[in-house]
Tab-separated table of C-alpha atoms in Angstrom:
chain	number	residue	atom	x	y	z
S	1	MET	CA	2.260	3.680	-18.181
S	2	THR	CA	3.290	2.004	-14.979
S	3	SER	CA	1.691	-0.995	-13.416
S	4	GLY	CA	2.458	-3.354	-10.620
S	5	SER	CA	1.561	-5.010	-7.359
S	6	ASP	CA	1.546	-2.935	-4.214
S	7	GLN	CA	2.180	-5.043	-1.128
S	8	THR	CA	1.168	-2.982	1.823
S	9	GLU	CA	2.360	-3.066	5.396
S	10	PRO	CA	0.001	-4.571	7.976
S	11	ALA	CA	0.251	-1.521	10.226
S	12	SER	CA	-1.058	0.886	7.638
S	13	ARG	CA	-4.753	0.181	7.615
S	14	LYS	CA	-5.918	1.739	4.380
S	15	PRO	CA	-9.462	3.050	4.060
S	16	ARG	CA	-11.903	0.423	2.966
S	17	GLY	CA	-13.897	2.773	0.774
S	18	GLY	CA	-13.180	2.888	-2.930
S	19	PRO	CA	-10.851	5.555	-4.374
S	20	GLY	CA	-13.093	6.142	-7.380
S	21	LEU	CA	-15.817	4.522	-9.457
S	22	ARG	CA	-16.118	0.778	-9.060
S	23	ILE	CA	-16.528	-0.798	-12.485
S	24	GLY	CA	-16.741	-4.470	-11.554
S	25	ARG	CA	-15.489	-7.430	-9.518
S	26	PRO	CA	-13.687	-9.820	-11.894
S	27	PHE	CA	-12.632	-12.949	-9.990
S	28	GLY	CA	-14.228	-11.336	-6.938
S	29	ILE	CA	-11.639	-8.491	-6.895
S	30	PRO	CA	-13.082	-4.940	-6.784
S	31	VAL	CA	-11.794	-2.762	-9.629
S	32	TYR	CA	-11.888	1.031	-9.341
S	33	VAL	CA	-11.190	3.769	-11.868
S	34	THR	CA	-10.104	7.139	-10.459
S	35	SER	CA	-11.257	10.438	-11.920
S	36	SER	CA	-7.714	10.997	-13.185
S	37	TRP	CA	-8.402	8.391	-15.865
S	38	LEU	CA	-10.744	10.865	-17.556
S	39	LEU	CA	-7.834	13.306	-17.865
S	40	VAL	CA	-5.645	10.663	-19.506
S	41	ALA	CA	-8.504	9.571	-21.785
S	42	ALA	CA	-9.025	13.179	-22.861
S	43	VAL	CA	-5.309	13.694	-23.575
S	44	ILE	CA	-5.091	10.435	-25.544
S	45	THR	CA	-8.239	11.309	-27.490
S	46	LEU	CA	-6.975	14.767	-28.446
S	47	LEU	CA	-3.401	13.813	-29.296
S	48	TYR	CA	-4.005	10.443	-30.888
S	49	GLY	CA	-7.143	11.680	-32.653
S	50	GLY	CA	-5.019	14.103	-34.655
S	51	ILE	CA	-2.620	11.314	-35.599
S	52	VAL	CA	-5.488	9.078	-36.758
S	53	GLN	CA	-6.953	11.929	-38.776
S	54	ALA	CA	-3.618	12.473	-40.516
S	55	ARG	CA	-3.264	8.748	-41.285
S	56	LEU	CA	-6.819	7.734	-42.144
S	57	ALA	CA	-8.688	11.028	-42.805
S	58	LEU	CA	-11.811	9.888	-40.943
S	59	GLY	CA	-12.914	13.322	-39.782
S	60	PRO	CA	-14.626	13.442	-36.353
S	61	VAL	CA	-14.617	9.633	-36.247
S	62	SER	CA	-10.846	9.849	-35.734
S	63	TYR	CA	-11.398	11.167	-32.219
S	64	LEU	CA	-13.958	8.491	-31.431
S	65	LEU	CA	-11.388	5.932	-32.542
S	66	ALA	CA	-8.810	7.569	-30.289
S	67	PHE	CA	-11.203	7.335	-27.325
S	68	VAL	CA	-11.788	3.652	-28.059
S	69	PHE	CA	-8.020	3.169	-28.011
S	70	ALA	CA	-7.846	4.832	-24.561
S	71	ILE	CA	-10.380	2.314	-23.296
S	72	LEU	CA	-8.500	-0.601	-24.863
S	73	LEU	CA	-5.253	0.633	-23.316
S	74	TYR	CA	-6.709	0.647	-19.812
S	75	ALA	CA	-8.359	-2.703	-20.453
S	76	SER	CA	-4.850	-3.996	-21.150
S	77	VAL	CA	-3.629	-2.494	-17.870
S	78	LEU	CA	-6.546	-4.206	-16.113
S	79	VAL	CA	-5.497	-7.573	-17.580
S	80	HIS	CA	-1.967	-6.898	-16.312
S	81	GLU	CA	-3.234	-6.152	-12.793
S	82	LEU	CA	-5.640	-9.087	-12.738
S	83	ALA	CA	-2.699	-11.361	-13.509
S	84	HIS	CA	-0.890	-10.036	-10.416
S	85	SER	CA	-3.969	-10.327	-8.234
S	86	VAL	CA	-5.103	-13.786	-9.307
S	87	VAL	CA	-1.652	-15.276	-8.781
S	88	ALA	CA	-1.363	-13.532	-5.401
S	89	ARG	CA	-4.705	-14.982	-4.299
S	90	GLY	CA	-3.603	-18.365	-5.570
S	91	PHE	CA	-0.701	-18.122	-3.101
S	92	GLY	CA	-3.145	-17.315	-0.301
S	93	LEU	CA	-2.475	-13.561	-0.135
S	94	PRO	CA	-5.445	-11.202	0.341
S	95	VAL	CA	-6.121	-8.739	-2.485
S	96	ARG	CA	-7.998	-5.607	-1.425
S	97	ARG	CA	-8.679	-4.129	-4.846
S	98	ILE	CA	-7.295	-2.978	-8.192
S	99	VAL	CA	-7.102	0.761	-8.899
S	100	LEU	CA	-6.678	2.203	-12.405
S	101	HIS	CA	-5.262	5.727	-12.208
S	102	VAL	CA	-3.554	8.415	-14.258
S	103	LEU	CA	-0.260	6.512	-14.649
S	104	GLY	CA	-1.636	3.008	-15.106
S	105	GLY	CA	-2.793	0.700	-12.345
S	106	VAL	CA	-1.947	-0.948	-9.058
S	107	SER	CA	-2.992	-4.152	-7.284
S	108	GLU	CA	-3.353	-3.643	-3.543
S	109	ILE	CA	-2.131	-6.888	-1.984
S	110	GLY	CA	-2.677	-6.988	1.751
S	111	ARG	CA	0.329	-9.063	2.770
S	112	GLU	CA	3.883	-9.610	1.631
S	113	ALA	CA	4.778	-12.776	-0.273
S	114	PRO	CA	6.295	-15.267	2.187
S	115	THR	CA	9.072	-16.488	-0.128
S	116	PRO	CA	11.226	-14.963	-2.894
S	117	GLY	CA	9.870	-17.532	-5.344
S	118	ARG	CA	6.287	-16.410	-4.812
S	119	GLU	CA	7.368	-12.777	-4.941
S	120	PHE	CA	8.966	-13.502	-8.326
S	121	TRP	CA	5.866	-15.088	-9.849
S	122	ILE	CA	3.450	-12.456	-8.544
S	123	ALA	CA	5.634	-9.744	-10.087
S	124	PHE	CA	6.532	-11.528	-13.329
S	125	VAL	CA	3.049	-12.588	-14.382
S	126	GLY	CA	1.921	-8.986	-15.011
S	127	PRO	CA	4.533	-8.094	-17.655
S	128	LEU	CA	4.164	-11.615	-19.053
S	129	PHE	CA	0.474	-11.064	-19.772
S	130	SER	CA	1.177	-7.616	-21.242
S	131	LEU	CA	3.685	-9.162	-23.637
S	132	LEU	CA	1.218	-11.941	-24.494
S	133	VAL	CA	-1.449	-9.348	-25.300
S	134	ALA	CA	1.120	-7.506	-27.429
S	135	ALA	CA	1.978	-10.701	-29.294
S	136	GLY	CA	-1.695	-11.509	-29.891
S	137	ALA	CA	-2.488	-7.987	-31.099
S	138	PHE	CA	0.580	-8.050	-33.361
S	139	GLY	CA	-0.513	-11.344	-34.892
S	140	LEU	CA	-3.976	-9.923	-35.639
S	141	TYR	CA	-2.415	-6.725	-36.972
S	142	LEU	CA	-0.444	-8.710	-39.553
S	143	MET	CA	-3.739	-10.058	-40.916
S	144	ALA	CA	-5.517	-6.679	-40.935
S	145	ASP	CA	-5.447	-3.744	-43.328
S	146	PRO	CA	-2.793	-1.405	-41.851
S	147	PHE	CA	-4.700	1.614	-43.230
S	148	GLY	CA	-8.073	0.535	-41.860
S	149	VAL	CA	-9.688	1.183	-38.485
S	150	PRO	CA	-9.077	-2.332	-37.050
S	151	GLY	CA	-5.472	-2.282	-38.248
S	152	GLU	CA	-4.834	1.099	-36.648
S	153	LEU	CA	-6.271	-0.001	-33.301
S	154	LEU	CA	-4.371	-3.281	-33.335
S	155	PHE	CA	-1.132	-1.481	-34.175
S	156	GLN	CA	-1.483	0.898	-31.252
S	157	LEU	CA	-2.623	-1.913	-28.954
S	158	TRP	CA	0.372	-4.144	-29.574
S	159	VAL	CA	2.843	-1.260	-29.365
S	160	ALA	CA	1.282	0.024	-26.106
S	161	ASN	CA	1.306	-3.409	-24.465
S	162	LEU	CA	4.869	-4.026	-25.623
S	163	LEU	CA	5.940	-0.760	-24.018
S	164	VAL	CA	4.013	-1.495	-20.796
S	165	GLY	CA	5.474	-5.000	-20.565
S	166	VAL	CA	9.070	-3.973	-21.286
S	167	PHE	CA	8.987	-0.802	-19.174
S	168	ASN	CA	7.616	-2.677	-16.159
S	169	LEU	CA	10.493	-5.149	-16.381
S	170	LEU	CA	13.036	-2.400	-15.642
S	171	PRO	CA	14.848	-3.287	-12.371
S	172	GLY	CA	13.539	-0.725	-9.907
S	173	LEU	CA	10.610	-0.269	-7.544
S	174	PRO	CA	7.720	0.418	-7.829
S	175	LEU	CA	7.887	-1.361	-11.199
S	176	ASP	CA	7.452	-5.121	-11.478
S	177	GLY	CA	11.080	-5.442	-12.504
S	178	GLY	CA	11.978	-3.974	-9.130
S	179	ARG	CA	10.068	-6.766	-7.432
S	180	LEU	CA	11.910	-9.280	-9.577
S	181	LEU	CA	15.211	-7.722	-8.480
S	182	ARG	CA	13.996	-7.762	-4.883
S	183	ALA	CA	13.126	-11.457	-5.165
S	184	GLY	CA	16.578	-12.239	-6.574
S	185	VAL	CA	18.489	-10.369	-3.866
S	186	TRP	CA	16.187	-11.850	-1.218
S	187	LYS	CA	16.928	-15.337	-2.544
S	188	VAL	CA	20.697	-14.762	-2.469
S	189	THR	CA	20.931	-12.970	0.891
S	190	GLY	CA	18.014	-14.546	2.716
S	191	ARG	CA	16.845	-11.044	3.729
S	192	PRO	CA	13.799	-9.438	2.101
S	193	PHE	CA	14.917	-6.062	3.455
S	194	ALA	CA	18.190	-6.255	1.511
S	195	GLY	CA	16.214	-7.011	-1.640
S	196	THR	CA	13.944	-4.019	-1.082
S	197	VAL	CA	16.896	-1.682	-0.511
S	198	ALA	CA	18.521	-2.773	-3.779
S	199	ALA	CA	15.281	-2.509	-5.744
S	200	ALA	CA	14.318	0.840	-4.197
S	201	TRP	CA	17.642	2.415	-5.108
S	202	GLY	CA	17.278	0.906	-8.563
S	203	GLY	CA	13.908	2.668	-8.799
S	204	ARG	CA	15.431	5.970	-7.751
S	205	VAL	CA	18.148	5.691	-10.409
S	206	LEU	CA	15.503	4.870	-13.036
S	207	ALA	CA	13.401	7.841	-11.896
S	208	LEU	CA	16.340	10.181	-12.411
S	209	GLY	CA	16.947	8.605	-15.810
S	210	VAL	CA	13.320	9.141	-16.868
S	211	VAL	CA	13.478	12.806	-15.874
S	212	ALA	CA	16.813	13.247	-17.652
S	213	LEU	CA	15.676	11.724	-20.977
S	214	PRO	CA	13.783	14.739	-22.398
S	215	LEU	CA	16.536	17.062	-21.193
S	216	VAL	CA	19.185	15.013	-22.974
S	217	GLU	CA	17.023	14.913	-26.099
S	218	ALA	CA	16.540	18.683	-25.937
S	219	TRP	CA	20.296	19.171	-25.675
S	220	ARG	CA	20.847	16.953	-28.719
S	221	SER	CA	18.063	18.390	-30.883
S	222	GLY	CA	18.184	21.975	-29.672
S	223	GLY	CA	14.481	22.034	-28.729
S	224	LEU	CA	12.505	21.001	-25.660
S	225	ASN	CA	9.346	18.923	-26.039
S	226	PRO	CA	6.915	20.400	-23.455
S	227	TRP	CA	4.566	17.393	-23.346
S	228	GLY	CA	7.425	14.923	-23.109
S	229	THR	CA	9.095	16.935	-20.354
S	230	VAL	CA	5.921	17.212	-18.255
S	231	TRP	CA	5.174	13.513	-18.669
S	232	ALA	CA	8.762	12.593	-17.727
S	233	LEU	CA	8.590	14.764	-14.603
S	234	VAL	CA	5.277	13.225	-13.526
S	235	LEU	CA	6.413	9.667	-14.230
S	236	GLY	CA	9.840	10.182	-12.656
S	237	GLY	CA	8.297	11.767	-9.572
S	238	PHE	CA	5.856	8.882	-9.240
S	239	MET	CA	8.678	6.357	-9.507
S	240	TRP	CA	10.852	8.225	-6.968
S	241	MET	CA	7.996	8.432	-4.445
S	242	GLY	CA	7.080	4.776	-5.008
S	243	ALA	CA	10.665	3.651	-4.411
S	244	THR	CA	10.941	5.821	-1.302
S	245	GLU	CA	7.669	4.484	0.103
S	246	ALA	CA	8.785	0.906	-0.548
S	247	LEU	CA	11.996	1.593	1.367
S	248	ARG	CA	10.073	3.100	4.294
S	249	THR	CA	7.668	0.165	4.350
S	250	ALA	CA	10.563	-2.295	4.293
S	251	ARG	CA	12.158	-0.610	7.290
S	252	VAL	CA	8.873	-0.926	9.154
S	253	ARG	CA	8.474	-4.582	8.211
S	254	GLU	CA	12.016	-5.293	9.378
S	255	ARG	CA	10.904	-4.334	12.892
S	256	ILE	CA	7.719	-6.430	12.957
S	257	PRO	CA	9.311	-9.689	14.241
S	258	GLY	CA	10.639	-7.754	17.248
S	259	LEU	CA	7.188	-6.612	18.382
S	260	ARG	CA	6.186	-8.453	21.569
S	261	ALA	CA	3.140	-7.739	23.702
S	262	ARG	CA	5.079	-8.694	26.849
S	263	GLU	CA	7.794	-6.096	26.177
S	264	LEU	CA	5.541	-3.330	24.861
S	265	ALA	CA	3.051	-3.519	27.733
S	266	ARG	CA	3.335	-0.692	30.244
S	267	PRO	CA	3.368	-1.631	33.956
S	268	ALA	CA	-0.034	-1.064	35.555
S	269	VAL	CA	-1.582	-0.892	39.000
S	270	ALA	CA	-5.112	-2.076	39.740
S	271	VAL	CA	-7.540	-0.015	41.828
S	272	VAL	CA	-11.269	-0.357	42.530
S	273	SER	CA	-13.650	1.918	40.677
S	274	ASP	CA	-14.404	4.321	43.557
S	275	THR	CA	-10.723	5.049	44.300
S	276	PRO	CA	-9.975	8.786	44.071
S	277	LEU	CA	-7.875	9.708	41.070
S	278	ALA	CA	-5.214	11.327	43.269
S	279	GLU	CA	-4.828	8.125	45.320
S	280	ALA	CA	-4.645	5.973	42.176
S	281	GLN	CA	-1.937	8.202	40.737
S	282	ARG	CA	-0.026	8.061	44.025
S	283	ARG	CA	-0.089	4.241	43.947
S	284	ALA	CA	1.005	4.204	40.306
S	285	GLY	CA	3.922	6.498	41.111
S	286	ALA	CA	4.991	4.363	44.072
S	287	ALA	CA	4.895	1.223	41.895
S	288	GLU	CA	6.625	2.998	38.969
S	289	ALA	CA	3.622	2.072	36.827
S	290	ASP	CA	2.549	3.953	33.695
S	291	ALA	CA	-1.077	2.813	33.611
S	292	ILE	CA	-4.035	2.404	35.965
S	293	VAL	CA	-6.518	-0.442	35.580
S	294	VAL	CA	-9.931	-0.078	37.218
S	295	THR	CA	-11.446	-3.262	38.709
S	296	ASP	CA	-14.521	-4.275	40.685
S	297	ARG	CA	-14.340	-5.491	44.264
S	298	GLN	CA	-13.547	-9.016	43.083
S	299	GLY	CA	-10.563	-7.815	41.034
S	300	THR	CA	-12.161	-8.177	37.602
S	301	PRO	CA	-10.808	-5.490	35.231
S	302	LEU	CA	-13.502	-3.068	34.074
S	303	SER	CA	-11.685	-0.175	32.414
S	304	ILE	CA	-8.384	1.632	31.880
S	305	VAL	CA	-7.768	5.199	33.007
S	306	HIS	CA	-7.391	7.518	30.031
S	307	PRO	CA	-4.210	9.608	30.614
S	308	ALA	CA	-5.461	12.707	28.802
S	309	ALA	CA	-8.780	12.660	30.667
S	310	ALA	CA	-6.965	12.268	33.972
S	311	GLU	CA	-4.584	15.146	33.234
S	312	ALA	CA	-7.539	17.363	32.352
S	313	ILE	CA	-8.753	17.161	35.953
S	314	ALA	CA	-7.353	19.987	38.103
S	315	GLU	CA	-5.043	18.690	40.832
S	316	GLY	CA	-7.210	20.145	43.559
S	317	ARG	CA	-10.201	18.115	42.384
S	318	ARG	CA	-8.464	14.771	41.924
S	319	GLU	CA	-9.119	13.847	45.571
S	320	TRP	CA	-12.839	13.951	44.811
S	321	VAL	CA	-12.994	12.410	41.322
S	322	PRO	CA	-13.211	8.588	41.205
S	323	VAL	CA	-11.026	6.831	38.621
S	324	SER	CA	-14.126	5.393	36.965
S	325	ASP	CA	-14.968	8.913	35.719
S	326	VAL	CA	-11.779	9.164	33.634
S	327	ALA	CA	-11.526	5.584	32.367
S	328	ARG	CA	-12.387	3.794	29.121
S	329	ALA	CA	-14.490	0.657	29.485
S	330	LEU	CA	-12.939	-2.654	28.448
S	331	THR	CA	-14.633	-4.829	25.831
S	332	GLU	CA	-14.151	-8.433	24.788
S	333	HIS	CA	-11.697	-7.183	22.145
S	334	SER	CA	-9.581	-5.245	24.645
S	335	LEU	CA	-7.739	-8.326	25.922
S	336	VAL	CA	-4.413	-9.269	24.324
S	337	PRO	CA	-2.577	-12.487	25.293
S	338	VAL	CA	0.861	-11.735	26.705
S	339	GLY	CA	2.545	-14.206	24.340
S	340	LEU	CA	1.469	-12.514	21.092
S	341	GLU	CA	4.265	-11.122	18.921
S	342	GLY	CA	5.164	-10.123	15.381
S	343	GLU	CA	2.555	-10.535	12.648
S	344	GLU	CA	0.118	-12.264	15.024
S	345	LEU	CA	0.182	-9.283	17.370
S	346	LEU	CA	-0.393	-6.808	14.539
S	347	GLU	CA	-3.249	-8.860	13.098
S	348	ALA	CA	-4.917	-9.036	16.513
S	349	LEU	CA	-4.698	-5.273	16.955
S	350	ALA	CA	-5.716	-4.474	13.365
S	351	GLY	CA	-8.810	-6.655	13.700
S	352	HIS	CA	-10.173	-4.416	16.483
S	353	PRO	CA	-8.391	-1.019	16.560
S	354	LEU	CA	-8.471	0.527	20.048
S	355	PRO	CA	-6.388	3.183	21.848
S	356	GLU	CA	-5.188	0.676	24.447
S	357	TYR	CA	-5.434	-3.004	25.303
S	358	LEU	CA	-5.175	-5.028	28.488
S	359	VAL	CA	-2.349	-7.579	28.288
S	360	VAL	CA	-3.245	-10.755	30.203
S	361	ASP	CA	-1.655	-14.154	30.805
S	362	GLY	CA	-3.274	-17.553	30.353
S	363	GLU	CA	-5.020	-17.265	33.719
S	364	GLY	CA	-6.464	-13.858	32.890
S	365	ALA	CA	-4.103	-12.013	35.255
S	366	VAL	CA	-3.210	-8.469	34.182
S	367	GLN	CA	0.355	-8.135	32.841
S	368	GLY	CA	0.158	-4.515	31.768
S	369	VAL	CA	-1.460	-2.072	29.337
S	370	LEU	CA	-0.549	-1.991	25.657
S	371	ARG	CA	-1.106	1.347	23.934
S	372	ALA	CA	-1.569	1.555	20.164
S	373	GLY	CA	0.730	4.578	20.093
S	374	ASP	CA	3.541	2.507	21.593
S	375	VAL	CA	3.149	-0.122	18.857
S	376	ASN	CA	3.248	2.549	16.149
S	377	ALA	CA	6.333	4.115	17.730
S	378	ALA	CA	8.097	0.745	17.877
S	379	MET	CA	7.364	0.111	14.203
S	380	ALA	CA	8.667	3.574	13.300
S	381	GLY	CA	11.834	2.999	15.337
S	382	GLU	CA	10.940	5.775	17.769
S	383	ALA	CA	11.128	5.841	21.554
S	384	ARG	CA	7.755	5.749	23.231
S	385	ARG	CA	6.639	8.780	25.151
């Protein structure tokens, strides 16, 4: 099972609804279980139930015991994720939620750690708690009857947590060990992007290794394990996609400091609300402006002409259609200070998502129109249209 913290990019505003059934709010953090957990619980119950029956001969109770183990396993994953989330919140980072899914769990942390040291501790504390749970379960197992129900559960619990803790320390994203590698490279180079590149490629190599394991074993033994092969393909695919997404996110984050409202704003002309659309477009063309701002007679901005709505008007009618008919009204959240840049600019836009914003200086004078599509294009490294 995989587990780890998922630090998301500010530009990707994830849906606020839950991805499954909410089972609680420990430490004020919403915890959700997806429907895929039922599939894993069923598989564990069927497979492990047969093993328990062979070892303890408990009849139908063997499968109940196997289901209890599935619950204990995911409770261990929850402890792992809570460790990530609590430490992240202690460092002042927002935690959206914890999601338990088919392959383990993930903590959705809303902002990147500001230093490699904090990145290290947020990542390391998860495997640390898994290994502590393993040690505690192992200690109790030594005092229990190995052929009794408690002994069987404790045995599986300490082995499972040991595997989760050790596996998540492997040096590749999206595993916690990848974040530890990222923190180390970040510390040495001073560039978080360099750390992400190293850890993402480490994750891709690990993904290929996971997929190759059952194939190598089949070559050695002469027989292919179907369950092991399917699980390796699913896990390897998940790791490859996680590493690739981390690399994409890092490339986006690398561009965030270069985002400036002053540079992204499109030149605009101001016209009064009863100006014919054709005349407004003529003035914009003469001024080499890309946007039209509608004002009242005193020059107070009221709205911004919507390009698609304007283009939908037949050219022959534009002499008779006032610009106010094809404009979006401005609100108190439509104004963006011209000096905003980087994270501050993104946070301002994310707080009140709109198609376009009016960029103004300290005196309230219009400096241009900022379109959300232009910001997204800049973050993706694309030329604006």
